[in-house]
Coordinates of C-alpha atoms in Angstrom, one line a residue:
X40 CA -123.0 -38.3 82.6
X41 CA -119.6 -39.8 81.8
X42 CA -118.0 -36.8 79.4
X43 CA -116.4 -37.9 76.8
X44 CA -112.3 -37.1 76.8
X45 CA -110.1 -36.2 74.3
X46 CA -106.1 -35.9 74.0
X47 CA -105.0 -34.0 70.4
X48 CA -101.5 -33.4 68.8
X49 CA -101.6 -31.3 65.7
X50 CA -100.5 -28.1 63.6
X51 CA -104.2 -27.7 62.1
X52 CA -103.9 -24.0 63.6
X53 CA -106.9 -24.2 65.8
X54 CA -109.5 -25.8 63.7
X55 CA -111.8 -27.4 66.0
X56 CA -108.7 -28.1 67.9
X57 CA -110.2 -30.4 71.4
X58 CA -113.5 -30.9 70.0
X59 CA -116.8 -30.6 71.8
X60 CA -119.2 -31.3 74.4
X61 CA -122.9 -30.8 74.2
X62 CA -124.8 -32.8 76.8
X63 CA -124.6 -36.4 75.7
X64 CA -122.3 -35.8 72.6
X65 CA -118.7 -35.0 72.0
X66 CA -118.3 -33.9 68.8
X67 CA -115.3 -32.9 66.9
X68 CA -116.8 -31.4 63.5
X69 CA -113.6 -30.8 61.0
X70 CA -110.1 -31.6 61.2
X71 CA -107.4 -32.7 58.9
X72 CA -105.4 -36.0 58.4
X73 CA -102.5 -36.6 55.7
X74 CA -105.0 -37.7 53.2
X75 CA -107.8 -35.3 53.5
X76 CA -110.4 -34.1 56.1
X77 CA -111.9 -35.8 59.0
X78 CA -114.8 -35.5 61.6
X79 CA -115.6 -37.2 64.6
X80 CA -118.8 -37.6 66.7
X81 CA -120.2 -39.7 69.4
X82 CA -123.4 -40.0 71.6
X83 CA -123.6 -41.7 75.2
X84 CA -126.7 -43.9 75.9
X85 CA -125.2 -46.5 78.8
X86 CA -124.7 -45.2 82.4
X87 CA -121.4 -45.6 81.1
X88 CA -119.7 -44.8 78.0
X89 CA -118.6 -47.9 76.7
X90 CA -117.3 -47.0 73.1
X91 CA -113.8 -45.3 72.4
X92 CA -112.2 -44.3 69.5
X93 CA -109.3 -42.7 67.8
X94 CA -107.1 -41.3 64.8
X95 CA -103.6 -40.9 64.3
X96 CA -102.3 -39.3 61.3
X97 CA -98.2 -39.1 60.3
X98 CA -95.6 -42.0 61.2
X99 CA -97.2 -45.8 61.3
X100 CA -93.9 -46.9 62.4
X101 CA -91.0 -45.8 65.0
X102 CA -88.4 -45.3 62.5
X103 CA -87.3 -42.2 60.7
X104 CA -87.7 -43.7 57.4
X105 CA -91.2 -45.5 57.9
X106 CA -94.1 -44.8 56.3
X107 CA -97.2 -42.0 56.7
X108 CA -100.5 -42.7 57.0
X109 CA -104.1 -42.2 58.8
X110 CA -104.8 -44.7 61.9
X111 CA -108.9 -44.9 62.6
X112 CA -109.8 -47.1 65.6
X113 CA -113.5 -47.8 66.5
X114 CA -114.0 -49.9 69.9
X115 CA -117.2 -50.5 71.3
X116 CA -117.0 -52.1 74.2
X117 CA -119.4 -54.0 76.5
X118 CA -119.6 -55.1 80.0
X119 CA -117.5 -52.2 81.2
X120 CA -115.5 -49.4 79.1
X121 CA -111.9 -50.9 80.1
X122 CA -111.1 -53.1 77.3
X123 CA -112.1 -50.4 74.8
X124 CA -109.9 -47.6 76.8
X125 CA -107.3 -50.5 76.7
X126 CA -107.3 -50.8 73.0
X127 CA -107.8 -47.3 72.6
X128 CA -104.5 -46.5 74.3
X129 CA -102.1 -49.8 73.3
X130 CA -103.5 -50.9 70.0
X131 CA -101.8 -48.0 67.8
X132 CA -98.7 -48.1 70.3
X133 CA -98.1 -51.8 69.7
X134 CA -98.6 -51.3 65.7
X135 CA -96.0 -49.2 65.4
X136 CA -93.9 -51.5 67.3
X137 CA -94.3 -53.9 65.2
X138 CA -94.4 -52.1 61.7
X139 CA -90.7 -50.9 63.0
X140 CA -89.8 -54.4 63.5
X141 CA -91.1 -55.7 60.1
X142 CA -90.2 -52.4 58.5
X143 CA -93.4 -52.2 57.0
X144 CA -97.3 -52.3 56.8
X145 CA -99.1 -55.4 56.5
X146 CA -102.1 -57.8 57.1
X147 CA -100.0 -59.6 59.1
X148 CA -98.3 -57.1 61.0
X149 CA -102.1 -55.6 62.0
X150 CA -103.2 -59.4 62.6
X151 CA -100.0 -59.5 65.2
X152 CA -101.0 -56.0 66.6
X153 CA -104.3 -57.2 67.3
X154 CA -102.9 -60.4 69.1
X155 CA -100.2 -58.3 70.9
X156 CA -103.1 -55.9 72.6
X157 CA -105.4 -58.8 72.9
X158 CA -102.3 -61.0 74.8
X159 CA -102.0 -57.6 77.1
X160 CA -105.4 -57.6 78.1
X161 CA -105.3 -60.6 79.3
X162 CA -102.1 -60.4 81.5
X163 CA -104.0 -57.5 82.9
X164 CA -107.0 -59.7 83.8
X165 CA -104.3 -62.5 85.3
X166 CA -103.1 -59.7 87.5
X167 CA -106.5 -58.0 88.9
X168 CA -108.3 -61.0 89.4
X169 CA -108.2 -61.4 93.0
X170 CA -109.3 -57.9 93.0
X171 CA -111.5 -57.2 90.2
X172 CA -112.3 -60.7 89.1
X173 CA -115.3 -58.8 86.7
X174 CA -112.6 -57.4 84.7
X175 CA -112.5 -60.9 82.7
X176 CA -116.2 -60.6 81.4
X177 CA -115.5 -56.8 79.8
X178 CA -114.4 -56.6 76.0
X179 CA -114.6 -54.6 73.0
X180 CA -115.7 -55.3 69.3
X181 CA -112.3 -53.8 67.4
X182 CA -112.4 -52.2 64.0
X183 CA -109.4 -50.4 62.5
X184 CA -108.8 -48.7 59.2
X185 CA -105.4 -47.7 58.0
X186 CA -104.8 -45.7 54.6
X187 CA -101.0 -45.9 53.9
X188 CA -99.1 -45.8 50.7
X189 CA -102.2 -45.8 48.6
X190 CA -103.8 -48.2 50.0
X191 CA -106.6 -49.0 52.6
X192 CA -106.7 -51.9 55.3
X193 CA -109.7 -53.1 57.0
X194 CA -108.9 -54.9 60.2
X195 CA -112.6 -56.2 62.6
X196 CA -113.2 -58.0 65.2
X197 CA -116.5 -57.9 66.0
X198 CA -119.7 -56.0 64.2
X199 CA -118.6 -52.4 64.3
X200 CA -118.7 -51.3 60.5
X201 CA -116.8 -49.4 57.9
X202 CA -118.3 -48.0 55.0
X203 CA -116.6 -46.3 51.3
X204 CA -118.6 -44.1 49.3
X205 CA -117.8 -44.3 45.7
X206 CA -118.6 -41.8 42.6
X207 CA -120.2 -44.3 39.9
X208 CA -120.6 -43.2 36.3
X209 CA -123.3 -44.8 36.0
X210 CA -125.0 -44.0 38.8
X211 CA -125.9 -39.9 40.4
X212 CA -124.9 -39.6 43.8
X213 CA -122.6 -42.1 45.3
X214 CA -122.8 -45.3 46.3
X215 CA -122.2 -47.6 49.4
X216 CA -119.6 -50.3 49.5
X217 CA -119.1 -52.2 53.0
X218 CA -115.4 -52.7 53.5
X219 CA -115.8 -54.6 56.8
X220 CA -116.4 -58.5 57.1
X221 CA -118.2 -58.6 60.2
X222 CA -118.9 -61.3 63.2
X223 CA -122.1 -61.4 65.0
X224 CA -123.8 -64.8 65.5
X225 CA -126.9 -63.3 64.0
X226 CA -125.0 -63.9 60.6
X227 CA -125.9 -68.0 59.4
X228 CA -121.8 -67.5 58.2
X229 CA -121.0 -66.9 61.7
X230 CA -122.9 -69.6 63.1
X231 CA -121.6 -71.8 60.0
X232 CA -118.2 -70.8 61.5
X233 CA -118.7 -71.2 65.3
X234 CA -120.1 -75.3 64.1
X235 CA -116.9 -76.2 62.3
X236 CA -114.3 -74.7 64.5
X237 CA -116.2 -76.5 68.3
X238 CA -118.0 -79.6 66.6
X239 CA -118.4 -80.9 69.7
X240 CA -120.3 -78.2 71.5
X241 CA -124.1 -78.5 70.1
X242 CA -124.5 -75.5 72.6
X243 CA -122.0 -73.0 71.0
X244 CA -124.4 -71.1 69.8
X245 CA -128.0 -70.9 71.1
X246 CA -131.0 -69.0 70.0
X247 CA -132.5 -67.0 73.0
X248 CA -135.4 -64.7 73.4
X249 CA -135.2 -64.8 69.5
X250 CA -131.5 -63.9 69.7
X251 CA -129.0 -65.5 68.3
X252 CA -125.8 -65.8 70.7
X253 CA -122.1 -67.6 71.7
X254 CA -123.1 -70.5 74.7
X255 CA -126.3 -68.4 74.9
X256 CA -124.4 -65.0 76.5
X257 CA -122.8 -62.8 73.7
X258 CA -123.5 -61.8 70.4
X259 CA -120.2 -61.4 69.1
X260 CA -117.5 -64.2 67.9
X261 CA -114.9 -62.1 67.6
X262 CA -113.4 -59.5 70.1
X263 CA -110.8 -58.8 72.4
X264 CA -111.0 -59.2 76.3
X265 CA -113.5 -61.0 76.8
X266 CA -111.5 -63.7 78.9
X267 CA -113.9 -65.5 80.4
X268 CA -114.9 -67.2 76.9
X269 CA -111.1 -67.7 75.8
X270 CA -109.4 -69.1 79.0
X271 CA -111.0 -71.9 81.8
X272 CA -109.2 -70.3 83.8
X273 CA -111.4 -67.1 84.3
X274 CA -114.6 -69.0 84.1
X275 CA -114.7 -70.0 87.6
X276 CA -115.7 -67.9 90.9
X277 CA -115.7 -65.3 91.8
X278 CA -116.9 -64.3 88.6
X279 CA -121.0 -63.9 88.0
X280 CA -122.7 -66.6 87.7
X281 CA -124.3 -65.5 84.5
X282 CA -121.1 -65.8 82.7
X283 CA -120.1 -68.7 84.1
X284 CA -120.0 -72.1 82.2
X285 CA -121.3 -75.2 83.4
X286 CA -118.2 -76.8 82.4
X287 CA -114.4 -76.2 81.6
X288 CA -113.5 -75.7 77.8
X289 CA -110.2 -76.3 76.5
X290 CA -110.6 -74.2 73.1
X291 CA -110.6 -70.7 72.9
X292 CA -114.9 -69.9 72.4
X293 CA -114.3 -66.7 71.2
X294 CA -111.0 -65.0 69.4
X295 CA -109.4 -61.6 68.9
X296 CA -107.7 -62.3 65.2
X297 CA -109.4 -59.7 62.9
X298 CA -110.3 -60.5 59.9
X299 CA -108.9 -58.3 57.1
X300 CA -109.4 -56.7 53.6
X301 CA -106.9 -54.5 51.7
X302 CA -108.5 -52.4 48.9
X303 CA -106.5 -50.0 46.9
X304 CA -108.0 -46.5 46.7
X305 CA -108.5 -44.6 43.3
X306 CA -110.4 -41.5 42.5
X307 CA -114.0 -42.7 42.7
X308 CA -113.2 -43.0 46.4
X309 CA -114.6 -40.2 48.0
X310 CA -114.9 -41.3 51.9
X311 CA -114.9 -44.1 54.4
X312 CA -117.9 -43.8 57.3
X313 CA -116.6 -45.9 60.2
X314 CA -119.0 -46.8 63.3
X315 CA -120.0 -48.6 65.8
X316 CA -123.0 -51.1 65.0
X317 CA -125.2 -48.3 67.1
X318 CA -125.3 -45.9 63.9
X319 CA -126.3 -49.4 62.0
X320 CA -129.2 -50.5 64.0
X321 CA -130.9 -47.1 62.5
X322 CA -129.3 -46.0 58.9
X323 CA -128.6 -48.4 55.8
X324 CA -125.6 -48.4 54.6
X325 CA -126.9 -46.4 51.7
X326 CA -128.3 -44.2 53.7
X327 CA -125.4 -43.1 55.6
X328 CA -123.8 -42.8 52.3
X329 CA -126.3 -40.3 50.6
X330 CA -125.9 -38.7 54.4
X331 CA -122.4 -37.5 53.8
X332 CA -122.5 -37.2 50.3
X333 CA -125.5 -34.4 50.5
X334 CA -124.2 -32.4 53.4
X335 CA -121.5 -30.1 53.9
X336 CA -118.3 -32.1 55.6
X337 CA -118.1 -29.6 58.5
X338 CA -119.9 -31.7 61.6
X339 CA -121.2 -34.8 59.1
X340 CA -120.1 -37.1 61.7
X341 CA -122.3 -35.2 64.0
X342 CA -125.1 -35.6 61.5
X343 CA -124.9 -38.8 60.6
X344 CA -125.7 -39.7 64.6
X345 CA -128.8 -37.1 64.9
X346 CA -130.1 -38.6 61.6
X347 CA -129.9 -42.2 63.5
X348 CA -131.4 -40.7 66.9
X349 CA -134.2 -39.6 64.7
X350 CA -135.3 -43.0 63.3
X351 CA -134.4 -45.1 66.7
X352 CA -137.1 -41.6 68.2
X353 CA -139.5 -42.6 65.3
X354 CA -139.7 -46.4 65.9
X355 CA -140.9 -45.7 69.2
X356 CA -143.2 -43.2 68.2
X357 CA -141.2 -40.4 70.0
X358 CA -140.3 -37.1 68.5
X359 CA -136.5 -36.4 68.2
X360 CA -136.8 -33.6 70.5
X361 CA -138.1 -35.9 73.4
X362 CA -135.8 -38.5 73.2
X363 CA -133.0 -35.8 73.6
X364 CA -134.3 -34.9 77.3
X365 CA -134.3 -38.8 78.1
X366 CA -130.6 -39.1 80.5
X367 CA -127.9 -41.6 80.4
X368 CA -128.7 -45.6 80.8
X369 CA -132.3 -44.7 80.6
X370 CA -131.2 -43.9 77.1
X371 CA -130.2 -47.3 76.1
X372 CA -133.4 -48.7 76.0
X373 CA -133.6 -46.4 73.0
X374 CA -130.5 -46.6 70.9
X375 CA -126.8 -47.9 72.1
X376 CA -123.8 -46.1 72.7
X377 CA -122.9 -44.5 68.6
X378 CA -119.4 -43.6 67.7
X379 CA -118.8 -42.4 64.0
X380 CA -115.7 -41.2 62.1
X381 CA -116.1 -40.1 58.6
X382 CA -112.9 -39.8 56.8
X383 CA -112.5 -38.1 53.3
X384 CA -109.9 -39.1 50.2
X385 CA -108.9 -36.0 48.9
X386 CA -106.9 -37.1 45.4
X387 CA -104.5 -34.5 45.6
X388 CA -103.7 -35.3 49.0
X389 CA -103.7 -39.2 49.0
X390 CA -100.9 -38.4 46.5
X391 CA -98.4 -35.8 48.7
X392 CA -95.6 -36.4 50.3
X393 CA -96.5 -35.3 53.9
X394 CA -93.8 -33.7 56.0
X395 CA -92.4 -35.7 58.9
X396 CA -93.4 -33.6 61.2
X397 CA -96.7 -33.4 60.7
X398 CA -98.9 -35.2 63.1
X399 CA -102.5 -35.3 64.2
X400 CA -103.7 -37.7 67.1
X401 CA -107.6 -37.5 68.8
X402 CA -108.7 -40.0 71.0
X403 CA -112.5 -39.7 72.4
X404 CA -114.3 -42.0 75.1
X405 CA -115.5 -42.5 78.2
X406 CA -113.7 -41.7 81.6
X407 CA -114.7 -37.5 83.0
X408 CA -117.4 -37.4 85.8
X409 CA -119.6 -34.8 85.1
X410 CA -123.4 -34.5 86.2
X411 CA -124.5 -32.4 83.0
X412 CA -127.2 -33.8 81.1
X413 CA -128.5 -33.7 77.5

């Protein structure tokens, strides 16, 4: 399998410090961020592990007097794991670039984050194409959460998914509120919105095999990578031919500006479940929801991804117990690759001053050879 890696900075004092690996899943059950408690988890199905992930908690921005906050990045990648590692190790950087520049946090400062990452990729493509001309057709959905100052942003590209659980008076338990706008041409919206931006192109989006996609190939609208839908230029050999256009485009087909939603927190907010669309296929919304709310917080994340392996095991009339012995790639034909952070708003916290020093940084995705299987 293709272990999953991690890199963490902290002063938690050893909780959980690196995380863990148990066949197929890295897990990282409990750990603490300047607004409350965390946990990480995430389960390989492709040959390779395409997803990657992240938090950063303490400065958002390089200078001294910047503000503090909790970074959560979600990247499921296709077609390779590169774009994801990509974003996974420049998207953050280049935020805090820019949040230094603009001295602060913003819609438009993550919007130009985005576009800085997404504008680096693609030099990157520009530069290996001779060599690894494939390098244009990999690319990773992008969705971001950042919890600064009282408030959260919601920044996607693509149809990974974020999730708040709110405490209702009205109602026992807690209850599900999607955060994330998301784009996947299986939405009539997205469709609605690929029509009016190429009104030309009758084939922009094309039902296949009962599947709705972009020109017939990808699911997704929104991403970044990816390049050989947003520049001519890679469309061409030597590139596959199965990604190849019949004819040269002069608009971007798809694009890597997120779409984003600022909500500000209060005390029904209890947590925020963030995941790849793998953990969606299999749980409601709702159902994630009651998940976390139910269970202790130590390993949830961890939960919340057994609980989906269990449904995708039912639907094919498997028990959970077989589908664990099934190996990498094999595996996909079951469930995708899953990658879920759960994040919890502790009220006293949300409201601290943290120290400056305080810092917390894990990063989890594909990249270690190993040949141990689930």
């Amino acid at each position: 399998m293709v272990k999953p890696y991690w890199r963490k900075r902290s002063n938690e004092g050893g909780r959980d410090a690196n995380g863990r690996t148990h066949g197929l899943m890295w897990h990282k059950d409990l750990g603490t961020h300047v607004s409350g408690d965390f946990s990480m988890a995430v389960i390989q199905a492709n040959n390779l592990l395409e997803d990657h992930s992240q938090l950063e908690s303490g400065p958002l921005s390089a200078l001294q007097s910047g503000p503090l906050g909790t970074f959560i990045g979600v990247y499921d990648g296709h077609g390779g794991h590169e774009a994801a590692r990509f974003v996974n190790d420049n998207l953050f950087p280049n935020l805090k670039k820019i949040a230094s520049e603009h001295q602060e946090v913003s819609a438009s400062v993550i919007k130009k984050a985005y576009l800085a990452t997404e504008e680096e990729f693609l030099s990157l493509v520009r530069e290996q194409w001779c060599s690894k001309p494939q390098l244009a057709s990999v690319g990773t959905c992008c969705l971001v959460g950042i919890i600064c100052n009282g408030l959260l942003y919601v920044a996607n590209a693509g149809d990974s998914r974020v999730v708040l659980g709110r405490a209702e008076r009205a109602v026992r338990g807690v209850t599900a509120v999607q955060l994330s706008t998301e784009h996947n041409a299986s939405m009539e919206s997205v469709r609605d919105e690929l029509r009016s931006l190429h009104p030309d192109d009758s084939q922009i989006v094309v039902l296949k095999h009962k599947v709705w996609r972009v020109k017939g190939i990808i699911q997704i609208s929104r991403s970044i990578g990816d390049a050989y839908l947003k520049k001519s230029e890679f469309n061409r050999e030597p590139l596959l031919d199965k990604f190849r256009l019949p004819a040269p485009f002069e608009k971007p087909i798809l694009n890597a500006e997120p779409s984003v939603f600022i909500h500000k927190l209060n005390s029904k907010d209890q947590f925020l479940i963030f995941a790849s669309d793998g953990l969606w296929e299999q749980l409601s919304n709702q159902e994630a929801v009651n998940i976390v709310h139910n269970r202790p917080r130590n390993g949830i994340a961890k939960r919340l991804i057994k609980a989906a392996l269990r449904v995708a095991a039912k639907k094919r009339e498997m028990r959970y117990s077989d589908l664990k012995k099934i190996d990498r790639g094999v595996r996909r034909h079951f469930h995708d690759d899953i990658t879920v952070i759960v994040v919890f708003l502790d009220p006293p916290m949300m409201n601290r001053t943290s120290s400056r020093g305080t810092t917390s940084s894990i990063k989890a995705g594909g990249g270690v050879t190993d040949t141990t299987k689930s």
